[in-house]
Short mmCIF file of C-alpha atoms in Angstrom, two decimals:
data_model
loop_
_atom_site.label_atom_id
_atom_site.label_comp_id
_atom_site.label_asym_id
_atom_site.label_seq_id
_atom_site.Cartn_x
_atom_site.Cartn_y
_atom_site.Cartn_z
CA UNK A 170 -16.69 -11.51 -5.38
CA UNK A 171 -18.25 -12.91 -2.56
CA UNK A 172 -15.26 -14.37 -0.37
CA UNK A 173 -13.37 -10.79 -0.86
CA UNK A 174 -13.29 -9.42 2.96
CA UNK A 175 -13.19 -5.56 3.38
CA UNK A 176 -10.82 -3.58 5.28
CA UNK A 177 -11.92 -1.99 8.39
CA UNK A 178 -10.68 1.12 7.08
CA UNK A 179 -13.64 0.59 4.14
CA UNK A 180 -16.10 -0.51 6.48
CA UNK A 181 -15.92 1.37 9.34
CA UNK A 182 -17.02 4.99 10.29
CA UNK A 183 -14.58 7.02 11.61
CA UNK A 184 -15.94 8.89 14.77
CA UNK A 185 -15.87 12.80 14.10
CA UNK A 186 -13.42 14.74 15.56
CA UNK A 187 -13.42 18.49 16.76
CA UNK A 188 -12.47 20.90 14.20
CA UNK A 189 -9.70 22.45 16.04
CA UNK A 190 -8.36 18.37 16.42
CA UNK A 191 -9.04 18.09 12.45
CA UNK A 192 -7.25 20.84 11.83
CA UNK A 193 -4.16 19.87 13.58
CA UNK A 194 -4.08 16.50 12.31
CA UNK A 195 -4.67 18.09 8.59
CA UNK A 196 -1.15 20.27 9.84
CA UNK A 197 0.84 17.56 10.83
CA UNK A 198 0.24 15.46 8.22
CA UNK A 199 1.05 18.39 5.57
CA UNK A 200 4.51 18.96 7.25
CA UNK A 201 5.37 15.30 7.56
CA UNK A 202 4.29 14.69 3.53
CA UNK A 203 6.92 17.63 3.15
CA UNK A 204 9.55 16.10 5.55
CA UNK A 205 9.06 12.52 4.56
CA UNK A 206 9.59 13.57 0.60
CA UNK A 207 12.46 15.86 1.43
CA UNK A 208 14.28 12.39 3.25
CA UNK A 209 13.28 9.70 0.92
CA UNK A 210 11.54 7.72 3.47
CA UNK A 211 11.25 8.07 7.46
CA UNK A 212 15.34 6.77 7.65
CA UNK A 213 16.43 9.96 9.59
CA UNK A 214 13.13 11.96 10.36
CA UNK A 215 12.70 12.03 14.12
CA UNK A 216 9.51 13.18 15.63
CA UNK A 217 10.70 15.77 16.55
CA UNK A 218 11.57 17.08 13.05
CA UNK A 219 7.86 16.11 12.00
CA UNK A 220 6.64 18.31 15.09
CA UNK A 221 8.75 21.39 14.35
CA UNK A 222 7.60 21.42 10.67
CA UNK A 223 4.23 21.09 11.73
CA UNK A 224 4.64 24.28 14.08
CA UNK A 225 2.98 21.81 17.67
CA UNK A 226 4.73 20.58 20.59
CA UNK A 227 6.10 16.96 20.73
CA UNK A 228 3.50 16.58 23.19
CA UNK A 229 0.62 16.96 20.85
CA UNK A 230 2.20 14.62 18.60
CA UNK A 231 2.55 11.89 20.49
CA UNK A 232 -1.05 11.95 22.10
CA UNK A 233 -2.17 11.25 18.55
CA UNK A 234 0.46 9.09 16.78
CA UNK A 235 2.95 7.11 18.76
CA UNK A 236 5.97 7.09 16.05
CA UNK A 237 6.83 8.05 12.51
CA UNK A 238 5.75 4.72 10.93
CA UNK A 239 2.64 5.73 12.87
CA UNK A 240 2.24 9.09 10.79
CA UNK A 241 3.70 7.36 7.49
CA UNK A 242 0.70 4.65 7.29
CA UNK A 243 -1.97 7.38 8.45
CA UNK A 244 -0.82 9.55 5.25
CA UNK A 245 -1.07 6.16 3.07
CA UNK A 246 -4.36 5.45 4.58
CA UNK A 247 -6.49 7.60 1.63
CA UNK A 248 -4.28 5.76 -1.13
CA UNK A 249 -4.12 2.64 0.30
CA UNK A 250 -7.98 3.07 0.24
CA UNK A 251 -8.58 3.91 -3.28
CA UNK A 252 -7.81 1.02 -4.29
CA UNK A 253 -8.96 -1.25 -1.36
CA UNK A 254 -12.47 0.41 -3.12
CA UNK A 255 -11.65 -0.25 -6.65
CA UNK A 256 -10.75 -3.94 -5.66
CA UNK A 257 -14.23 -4.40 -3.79
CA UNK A 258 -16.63 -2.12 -5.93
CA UNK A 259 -14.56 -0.94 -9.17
CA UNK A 260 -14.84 -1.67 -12.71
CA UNK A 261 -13.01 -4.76 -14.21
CA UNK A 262 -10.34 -5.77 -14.27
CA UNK A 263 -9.45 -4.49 -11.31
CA UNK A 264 -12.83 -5.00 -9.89
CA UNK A 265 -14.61 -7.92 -10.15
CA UNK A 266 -15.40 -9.32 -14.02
CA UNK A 267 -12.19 -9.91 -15.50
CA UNK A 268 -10.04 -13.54 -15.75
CA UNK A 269 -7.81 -13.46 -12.25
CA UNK A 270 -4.60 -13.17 -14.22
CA UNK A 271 -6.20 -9.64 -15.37
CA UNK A 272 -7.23 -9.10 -12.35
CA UNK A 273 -3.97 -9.97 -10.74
CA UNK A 274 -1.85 -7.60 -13.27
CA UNK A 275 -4.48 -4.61 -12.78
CA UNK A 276 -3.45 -5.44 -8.50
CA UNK A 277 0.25 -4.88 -9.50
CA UNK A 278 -0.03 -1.94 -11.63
CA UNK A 279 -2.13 -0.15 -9.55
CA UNK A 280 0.35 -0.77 -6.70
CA UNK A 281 3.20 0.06 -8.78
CA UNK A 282 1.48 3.44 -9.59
CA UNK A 283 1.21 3.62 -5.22
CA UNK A 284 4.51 2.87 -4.97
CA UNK A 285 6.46 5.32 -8.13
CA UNK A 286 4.02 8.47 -6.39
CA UNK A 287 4.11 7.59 -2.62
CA UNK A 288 7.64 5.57 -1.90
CA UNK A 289 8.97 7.50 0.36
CA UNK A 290 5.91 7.16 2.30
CA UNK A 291 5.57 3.37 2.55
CA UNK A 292 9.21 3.20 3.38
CA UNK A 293 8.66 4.76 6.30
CA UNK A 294 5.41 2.46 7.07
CA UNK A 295 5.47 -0.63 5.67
CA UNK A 296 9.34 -1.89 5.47
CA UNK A 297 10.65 -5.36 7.56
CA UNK A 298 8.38 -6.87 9.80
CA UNK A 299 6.03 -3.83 10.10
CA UNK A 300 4.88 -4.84 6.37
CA UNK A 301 3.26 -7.67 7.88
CA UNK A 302 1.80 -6.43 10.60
CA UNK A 303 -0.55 -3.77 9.06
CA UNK A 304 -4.34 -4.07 7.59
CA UNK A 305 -3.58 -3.83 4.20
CA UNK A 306 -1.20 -6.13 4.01
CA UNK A 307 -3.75 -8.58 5.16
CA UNK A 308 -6.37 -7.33 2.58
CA UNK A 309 -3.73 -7.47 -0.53
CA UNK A 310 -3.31 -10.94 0.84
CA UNK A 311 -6.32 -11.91 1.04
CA UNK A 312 -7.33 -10.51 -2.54
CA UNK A 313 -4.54 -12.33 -4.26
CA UNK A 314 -5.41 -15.56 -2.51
CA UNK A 315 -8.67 -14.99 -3.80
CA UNK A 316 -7.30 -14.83 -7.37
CA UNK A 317 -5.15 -17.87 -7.16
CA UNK A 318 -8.16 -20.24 -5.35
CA UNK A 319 -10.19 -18.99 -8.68
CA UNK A 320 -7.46 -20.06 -11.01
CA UNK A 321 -7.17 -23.43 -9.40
CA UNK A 322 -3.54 -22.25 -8.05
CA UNK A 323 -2.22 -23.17 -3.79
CA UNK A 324 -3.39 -19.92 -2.36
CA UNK A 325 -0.19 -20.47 -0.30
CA UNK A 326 1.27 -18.69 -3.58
CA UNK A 327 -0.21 -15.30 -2.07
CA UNK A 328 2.76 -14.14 0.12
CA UNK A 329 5.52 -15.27 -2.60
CA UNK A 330 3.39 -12.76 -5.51
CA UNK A 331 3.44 -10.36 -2.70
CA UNK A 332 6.85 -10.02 -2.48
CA UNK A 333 7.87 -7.75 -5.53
CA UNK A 334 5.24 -5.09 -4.25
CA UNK A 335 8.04 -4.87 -0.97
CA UNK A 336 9.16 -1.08 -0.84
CA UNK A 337 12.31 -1.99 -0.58
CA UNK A 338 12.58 -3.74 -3.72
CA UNK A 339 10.91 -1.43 -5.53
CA UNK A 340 13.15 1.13 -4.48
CA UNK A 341 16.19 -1.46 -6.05
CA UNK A 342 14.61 -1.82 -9.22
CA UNK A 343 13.98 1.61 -9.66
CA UNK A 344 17.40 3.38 -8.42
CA UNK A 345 19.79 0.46 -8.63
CA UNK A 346 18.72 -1.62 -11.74
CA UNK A 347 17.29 1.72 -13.35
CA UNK A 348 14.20 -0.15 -15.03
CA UNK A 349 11.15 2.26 -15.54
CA UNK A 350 7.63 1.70 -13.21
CA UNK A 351 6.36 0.92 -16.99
CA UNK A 352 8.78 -1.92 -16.92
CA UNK A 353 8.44 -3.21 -13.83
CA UNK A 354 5.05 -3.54 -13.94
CA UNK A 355 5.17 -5.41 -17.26
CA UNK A 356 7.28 -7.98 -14.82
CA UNK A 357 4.36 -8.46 -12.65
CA UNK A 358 1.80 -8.79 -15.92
CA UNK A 359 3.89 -11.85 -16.98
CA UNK A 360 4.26 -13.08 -13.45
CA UNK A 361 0.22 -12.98 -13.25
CA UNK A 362 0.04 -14.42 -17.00
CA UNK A 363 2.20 -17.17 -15.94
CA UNK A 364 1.09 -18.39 -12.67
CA UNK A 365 -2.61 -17.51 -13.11
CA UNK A 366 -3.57 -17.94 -16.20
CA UNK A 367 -1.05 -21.42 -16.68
CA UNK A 368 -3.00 -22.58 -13.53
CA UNK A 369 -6.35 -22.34 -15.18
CA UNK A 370 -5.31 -23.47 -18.40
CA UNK A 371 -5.91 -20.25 -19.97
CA UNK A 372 -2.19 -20.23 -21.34
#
């Protein structure tokens, strides 16, 4: 798909660090995997918490990430990427070769399945404002809008199919209403059915 754009975290080499500086960061983020998943999200976990887990000095924390969110997104980063690579290089449908409503539905479920293993970890990186503000949010975006200017739908659309992929609501749907990640993602397959395919006359 030759408009998709990739993510700078697909494109560009990181620079190597020192082993002793890999090691640590490999430390920290163990502990705060442990710490986030013990809280439910970052509501409540201090830095300070994260450092003592980890066994370093607040100090050494902070040179390398300047909050929790900071740490959250950094232990999303590998997920996030997966499927940043499956989008731009991966099989149909959710690589390129399938009908965009396919393609669409495979971009929910394989966000739902990010979302029902690593929730407590986007809640602490990606909730409010700070949703918008990060890369992926951008590439999502741009994927989806992708999708709808291929099914002949306002690529305006993108942010509004966004929404149901918002932590938050996730997190409603799966403790409040009780409905399984099976179910919810059989929402988003009829969303995608009925704004994608309708729009190309596929319905």
């Amino acid at each position: 798909m030759s408009s998709e754009v990739a993510h700078p975290r697909l494109s560009v080499e990181r620079p190597r660090e020192r082993a002793d500086a890999a090691r640590n960061r490999a430390r920290v983020l163990a502990a705060a995997e442990k710490v986030f998943a013990e809280a439910g999200g970052a509501d409540g976990v201090t830095m300070e918490d994260i450092a003592k887990a980890a066994g370093v000095g607040r100090a050494t924390l902070y040179r390398r990430y300047p909050d929790t969110a900071s740490i959250a997104q950094a232990l999303l980063d590998e997920h996030e990427s997966e499927i940043q690579a499956g989008i731009l290089s991966g099989p149909p449908p959710l690589g390129v070769g399938a009908l965009p409503h396919e393609r669409l539905a495979a971009f929910y479920r394989a966000l739902v399945g990010l979302l029902e293993r690593h929730l407590h970890l986007v809640l602490g990186a990606e909730t409010g404002q700070a949703r918008y503000r990060t890369g992926v949010y951008a590439f999502w975006r741009r994927h989806v809008e992708v999708l709808l200017e291929e099914a002949g739908a306002p690529k305006e659309l993108a942010d509004t199919l966004m929404a149901p992929l918002a932590p938050e609501v996730y997190r409603y749907q799966r403790q409040t209403r009780g409905l399984t990640p099976e179910q919810v993602a059989a929402n988003l397959d009829f969303l995608s059915r009925r704004v994608l395919a309708g729009s190309a006359g596929e319905r």
